[in-house]
XYZ file of C-alpha atoms in Angstrom:
389
model
C -49.402 30.744 -6.782
C -46.029 30.594 -8.381
C -43.621 27.632 -8.646
C -41.743 26.339 -5.511
C -37.989 27.066 -6.239
C -34.660 26.318 -4.399
C -31.591 28.153 -4.590
C -28.709 26.790 -6.673
C -26.607 26.449 -3.442
C -29.332 24.246 -1.717
C -29.881 22.193 -4.681
C -26.111 21.535 -5.235
C -26.171 20.766 -1.367
C -28.913 18.330 -2.156
C -26.665 16.705 -5.118
C -23.542 16.427 -2.695
C -25.499 14.354 0.025
C -26.169 12.020 -3.571
C -22.454 11.486 -4.341
C -22.355 8.093 -3.969
C -25.540 6.411 -5.111
C -24.670 6.864 -9.014
C -28.645 5.497 -9.605
C -29.827 8.037 -7.936
C -27.701 10.928 -9.305
C -29.042 9.191 -12.622
C -32.170 10.258 -11.852
C -31.396 13.491 -10.818
C -30.113 14.602 -14.625
C -33.950 14.210 -15.432
C -35.125 16.129 -12.661
C -33.775 19.701 -14.285
C -31.047 20.488 -16.985
C -29.668 22.988 -14.655
C -28.910 19.961 -12.041
C -26.594 17.998 -14.805
C -23.785 19.822 -14.112
C -23.660 19.479 -10.720
C -24.410 15.391 -11.355
C -22.006 14.973 -13.946
C -18.921 15.907 -11.282
C -20.091 13.117 -8.671
C -20.952 10.760 -11.502
C -17.804 11.071 -13.069
C -15.586 11.093 -10.052
C -14.793 7.841 -9.943
C -13.921 5.863 -14.190
C -13.076 2.688 -14.456
C -11.708 1.160 -17.629
C -12.002 -2.855 -16.825
C -11.934 -4.236 -20.257
C -11.304 -2.605 -23.621
C -14.830 -2.460 -24.277
C -15.400 -0.192 -21.729
C -12.707 2.392 -23.373
C -14.034 1.977 -26.283
C -17.447 2.887 -25.560
C -16.372 5.626 -23.702
C -14.557 6.742 -26.805
C -17.976 6.460 -29.022
C -19.741 8.713 -26.477
C -17.713 11.158 -25.895
C -16.003 11.340 -29.304
C -14.840 14.758 -28.380
C -12.248 14.941 -25.693
C -12.108 18.858 -25.279
C -16.341 18.185 -24.845
C -16.307 14.646 -22.269
C -16.964 14.896 -18.712
C -13.503 13.720 -18.459
C -12.456 16.438 -16.341
C -14.960 15.524 -13.671
C -12.477 12.234 -12.915
C -10.475 12.186 -9.373
C -9.707 8.425 -9.467
C -9.013 6.760 -13.057
C -8.981 3.125 -13.214
C -7.448 1.370 -16.117
C -7.679 -2.626 -16.136
C -6.289 -2.695 -19.847
C -3.337 -0.349 -19.479
C -1.840 -2.331 -23.262
C -4.994 -1.075 -25.069
C -5.198 2.294 -23.243
C -1.771 3.061 -24.285
C -1.806 2.155 -27.912
C -4.763 4.081 -27.837
C -3.275 7.137 -26.304
C -0.176 7.112 -28.809
C -2.321 7.115 -31.714
C -5.523 9.324 -31.050
C -3.567 11.422 -28.122
C -6.448 13.628 -26.889
C -8.513 10.816 -25.037
C -6.163 10.887 -22.225
C -5.146 14.409 -21.606
C -8.856 15.244 -21.313
C -8.508 13.474 -17.425
C -6.452 16.262 -16.394
C -8.223 16.757 -13.171
C -6.980 13.232 -12.060
C -5.394 13.004 -8.493
C -5.023 9.041 -8.316
C -4.401 6.763 -11.234
C -4.389 2.738 -10.678
C -2.836 0.843 -13.721
C -3.744 -3.185 -12.947
C -3.155 -5.753 -15.684
C -1.388 -9.308 -14.946
C -1.812 -10.583 -18.411
C 0.020 -9.976 -21.687
C 3.094 -10.019 -23.046
C 3.737 -7.466 -25.361
C 5.896 -4.474 -24.501
C 4.309 -1.277 -24.933
C 5.171 2.731 -24.414
C 4.042 4.595 -21.124
C 4.959 7.708 -22.824
C 1.244 8.901 -23.756
C 0.421 8.936 -19.926
C 3.683 11.355 -18.843
C 2.468 14.277 -17.218
C -1.444 13.917 -18.204
C -2.805 14.881 -14.943
C -0.566 17.513 -13.472
C -2.664 17.370 -10.243
C -1.997 13.454 -9.338
C -0.895 12.768 -6.332
C -1.389 8.984 -5.869
C -0.181 6.223 -8.555
C -0.611 2.600 -8.688
C 1.079 0.112 -11.095
C 0.594 -3.408 -11.019
C 1.066 -4.908 -14.557
C 3.806 -7.333 -15.774
C 3.679 -5.544 -19.197
C 5.948 -2.484 -18.286
C 9.661 -2.463 -17.992
C 11.145 -0.799 -14.910
C 12.476 1.748 -16.581
C 9.374 3.029 -18.411
C 7.507 2.858 -14.652
C 10.080 4.867 -12.981
C 9.872 7.468 -16.541
C 6.128 7.845 -15.778
C 6.739 8.610 -12.106
C 9.058 11.625 -12.648
C 6.521 13.090 -14.514
C 4.522 13.849 -11.861
C 5.887 16.264 -10.345
C 2.745 16.527 -6.754
C 3.185 13.110 -6.762
C 2.986 11.977 -3.442
C 1.959 8.166 -2.734
C 3.222 5.490 -5.082
C 2.102 1.739 -5.055
C 4.120 -0.918 -7.053
C 2.923 -4.156 -7.313
C 4.478 -6.705 -9.428
C 4.698 -10.576 -9.639
C 6.689 -11.103 -12.539
C 8.712 -7.748 -13.424
C 10.189 -7.082 -16.878
C 13.239 -4.887 -16.621
C 14.298 -5.192 -20.106
C 16.718 -2.903 -22.251
C 16.801 0.775 -22.605
C 13.640 1.929 -23.804
C 13.468 3.574 -27.352
C 11.573 6.358 -25.905
C 14.006 7.011 -23.549
C 15.591 10.496 -25.586
C 12.268 11.603 -25.553
C 11.148 12.509 -21.662
C 14.407 13.251 -19.841
C 12.980 14.273 -16.141
C 15.118 16.925 -14.528
C 13.170 16.922 -11.563
C 11.084 14.264 -9.110
C 7.983 14.187 -7.169
C 7.900 15.557 -4.096
C 6.855 11.582 -2.267
C 5.429 12.860 0.686
C 2.625 10.217 1.321
C 3.227 6.123 1.199
C 5.273 4.012 -0.308
C 3.861 0.446 -1.281
C 6.418 -1.782 -2.791
C 5.733 -5.618 -3.674
C 8.506 -6.438 -6.020
C 9.642 -9.585 -5.332
C 12.249 -10.084 -8.160
C 12.935 -6.385 -8.676
C 13.404 -4.852 -5.277
C 17.287 -3.876 -5.849
C 16.447 -2.050 -8.710
C 13.466 -0.166 -7.947
C 14.954 0.829 -4.836
C 18.232 1.989 -6.396
C 16.095 4.286 -8.913
C 14.375 5.433 -6.037
C 17.061 6.521 -4.180
C 18.605 8.553 -6.987
C 15.853 10.458 -8.081
C 17.015 14.300 -7.853
C 14.800 15.369 -4.865
C 15.203 12.286 -2.729
C 12.481 10.815 -0.958
C 9.977 11.713 1.806
C 7.768 9.393 2.699
C 6.351 8.938 5.971
C 5.121 5.610 5.669
C 6.671 2.844 4.044
C 5.350 -0.561 3.317
C 6.969 -3.146 1.843
C 7.148 -7.413 1.327
C 9.658 -9.456 1.584
C 9.859 -12.975 0.059
C 13.784 -13.307 -0.347
C 16.320 -12.555 2.777
C 18.006 -10.293 0.077
C 14.873 -7.820 -0.083
C 15.939 -6.604 3.656
C 19.027 -5.138 2.795
C 16.824 -2.600 0.218
C 14.262 -2.462 2.401
C 16.898 -1.279 4.946
C 18.021 1.394 2.218
C 14.525 2.843 1.635
C 14.430 3.087 5.649
C 17.469 4.930 5.921
C 16.355 7.074 2.402
C 13.441 8.129 3.899
C 14.640 8.496 7.489
C 14.216 12.400 7.756
C 10.295 11.986 7.380
C 9.185 8.384 8.006
C 7.095 7.927 10.710
C 5.791 4.305 10.028
C 7.171 1.051 8.947
C 4.491 -1.780 7.781
C 7.160 -5.254 7.262
C 5.353 -8.073 5.126
C 7.823 -10.656 6.101
C 6.838 -14.074 4.072
C 10.208 -16.153 3.774
C 8.873 -20.034 4.632
C 12.153 -22.132 5.611
C 12.793 -25.421 4.037
C 11.727 -28.172 6.701
C 14.439 -29.146 7.913
C 16.319 -25.403 8.260
C 15.657 -24.098 11.763
C 17.962 -21.885 12.561
C 17.623 -17.880 12.680
C 17.673 -15.717 9.676
C 21.234 -14.058 9.151
C 20.009 -10.481 7.909
C 16.480 -8.473 9.124
C 15.605 -4.404 8.321
C 17.914 -1.970 10.173
C 15.634 0.936 11.481
C 18.464 2.705 13.088
C 18.292 5.696 10.789
C 14.357 5.956 11.382
C 14.635 8.134 14.558
C 11.199 9.351 13.905
C 9.450 6.328 13.791
C 5.994 6.574 15.836
C 4.816 2.724 14.741
C 6.102 -0.320 13.595
C 4.096 -3.261 12.192
C 5.389 -6.587 11.621
C 3.950 -9.092 9.589
C 4.461 -13.074 8.507
C 3.520 -16.072 7.830
C 6.118 -18.268 9.811
C 6.932 -19.505 13.082
C 10.137 -18.085 13.311
C 10.333 -14.548 14.696
C 14.324 -14.400 14.953
C 14.141 -11.812 12.018
C 11.705 -9.391 14.351
C 14.034 -9.453 17.209
C 17.198 -9.016 14.762
C 14.803 -5.484 13.483
C 13.853 -4.701 16.981
C 17.490 -4.778 18.236
C 18.365 -1.870 15.986
C 16.126 0.461 17.980
C 17.947 2.666 20.158
C 17.788 5.383 22.346
C 17.161 8.071 19.297
C 13.655 6.527 18.645
C 12.305 9.050 21.010
C 8.204 9.161 19.124
C 8.334 5.382 18.771
C 5.327 4.264 20.941
C 3.497 1.488 19.433
C 4.945 -2.332 18.009
C 1.946 -4.219 15.943
C 3.178 -7.750 15.161
C 0.430 -9.429 12.638
C 0.938 -13.779 13.235
C -1.789 -16.082 11.111
C -2.106 -17.860 14.315
C -0.284 -18.048 17.863
C 1.728 -21.231 17.539
C 1.205 -24.030 19.626
C 4.097 -25.529 20.492
C 3.591 -28.857 21.537
C 1.999 -29.895 18.634
C 5.815 -29.651 16.356
C 8.343 -31.849 16.924
C 10.836 -30.967 19.541
C 14.107 -30.091 17.452
C 11.520 -27.122 16.134
C 9.498 -26.226 19.131
C 12.913 -25.937 20.777
C 14.365 -23.701 18.955
C 11.081 -21.229 18.341
C 10.388 -20.961 22.015
C 14.050 -20.012 22.470
C 13.393 -17.279 19.827
C 9.796 -16.246 21.132
C 11.374 -15.982 24.784
C 14.688 -13.398 22.648
C 11.262 -11.602 21.689
C 9.674 -11.352 24.951
C 13.053 -10.343 26.443
C 13.720 -7.508 23.890
C 10.327 -6.406 24.409
C 10.291 -5.976 27.979
C 13.503 -3.815 27.188
C 11.807 -1.150 25.128
C 8.840 -0.867 27.415
C 11.404 -0.147 30.054
C 14.153 1.955 28.735
C 11.452 3.621 25.935
C 7.518 2.877 26.987
C 6.817 1.154 23.537
C 3.724 -0.923 24.049
C 3.258 -3.869 21.937
C -0.297 -5.216 20.007
C -0.765 -8.841 19.034
C -3.260 -9.089 15.815
C -4.133 -12.829 14.236
C -7.235 -14.238 12.902
C -8.498 -17.574 13.802
C -11.639 -19.388 14.106
C -14.432 -19.058 16.652
C -13.400 -22.615 18.226
C -9.783 -21.689 18.899
C -10.296 -17.900 20.064
C -10.229 -19.125 23.605
C -7.039 -20.347 23.766
C -5.253 -17.779 21.544
C -4.755 -15.721 25.336
C -3.347 -18.537 26.989
C -0.669 -19.108 24.247
C 0.492 -15.428 23.968
C 0.885 -15.634 27.667
C 2.993 -18.616 27.465
C 5.406 -17.209 24.483
C 5.675 -13.575 26.228
C 5.372 -14.333 29.868
C 7.761 -11.373 30.999
C 5.736 -8.605 28.644
C 2.435 -10.005 29.786
C 3.121 -9.563 33.439
C 3.805 -5.962 32.759
C 0.729 -5.123 31.522
C 1.613 -3.731 27.994
C 0.442 -5.742 25.709
C -2.567 -5.490 23.621
C -4.475 -8.146 21.808
C -6.649 -8.244 18.744
C -8.253 -11.274 17.801
C -10.100 -11.431 14.317
C -12.744 -14.005 13.959
C -14.292 -13.727 10.461
C -15.569 -10.185 10.302
C -15.335 -9.477 14.085
C -12.538 -8.617 15.784
C -12.189 -9.127 19.956
C -9.919 -6.579 21.569
C -8.149 -8.064 24.805
C -5.916 -6.208 27.100
C -3.255 -8.071 29.743
């Protein structure tokens, strides 16, 4: 009786079903030498250099970059970019072996030395997603890196403290004449350099074509540059997600003087607003920029930490906050009556407070509640409860 035989395509299908089980994939390598290439495709699809030692072990295991399994990698995470960039400049070949990476994450919140990103320029022509969260790279180098990937769609810039610095010495080495396609999602968390990043993005030769924009606002001046980004990709923008983390001084209860301008983003389908403050006047200002030209906008989502209990606040604060919520209620009714835009409110509460949140929303937004076009999502721990008025 002959040995059992499975066609290669069946073996490949079996291995593919185990793509998210690395331990089992490792055992599959011991079944047959013919299974090794297919298992490597999944074992090395997501590589993470979390520490400097990880990178050193990789280079010792695969001393010849041309024969390493790096070409199987689609997601590459580097949490020691200061070491990786120096190693790349000295040895060159190891990063170039990752030529099929579509998502690159460079994460680091430590270190003071400024190193060059030039070794990473266009190391993977297939790159479509770039996430940079590091305090050691000047913005000039970050944007040179961005411009080197012509197929780049998604961009995530996150920095608590940004080094802008002088013009980099390697600037003459790489002069971008084109820009990425930028047709995906732009996430920007740059409290201290929002203006600089916005100016660089708006000056890219090919323009901006993002369909989704996510921004975090810690200073009112950030709203101006968020508005500029919205206007810059208004021809393609379908969703905005704005985080508003400005907490006013205790004695300041008046409304903000600026907000994000959505008037030019007429192709919007959804607007999401997140806030950690009881002031909603900035949200009212933003919604006032919605006009009859916004034919596709169908939903406004508001995330709040917890629906406020105005009775527990000082009288002055309570009156101002209540007036702001009434203004929000009024403009939401207008948007529903004129454009048919529904409202979704989402917040996190403890189990004991879950029952009273619906009543508070009904008191703060009475008109929109009466019309039955509000949806609540209440998150308690890891569970969520959906209620429709």
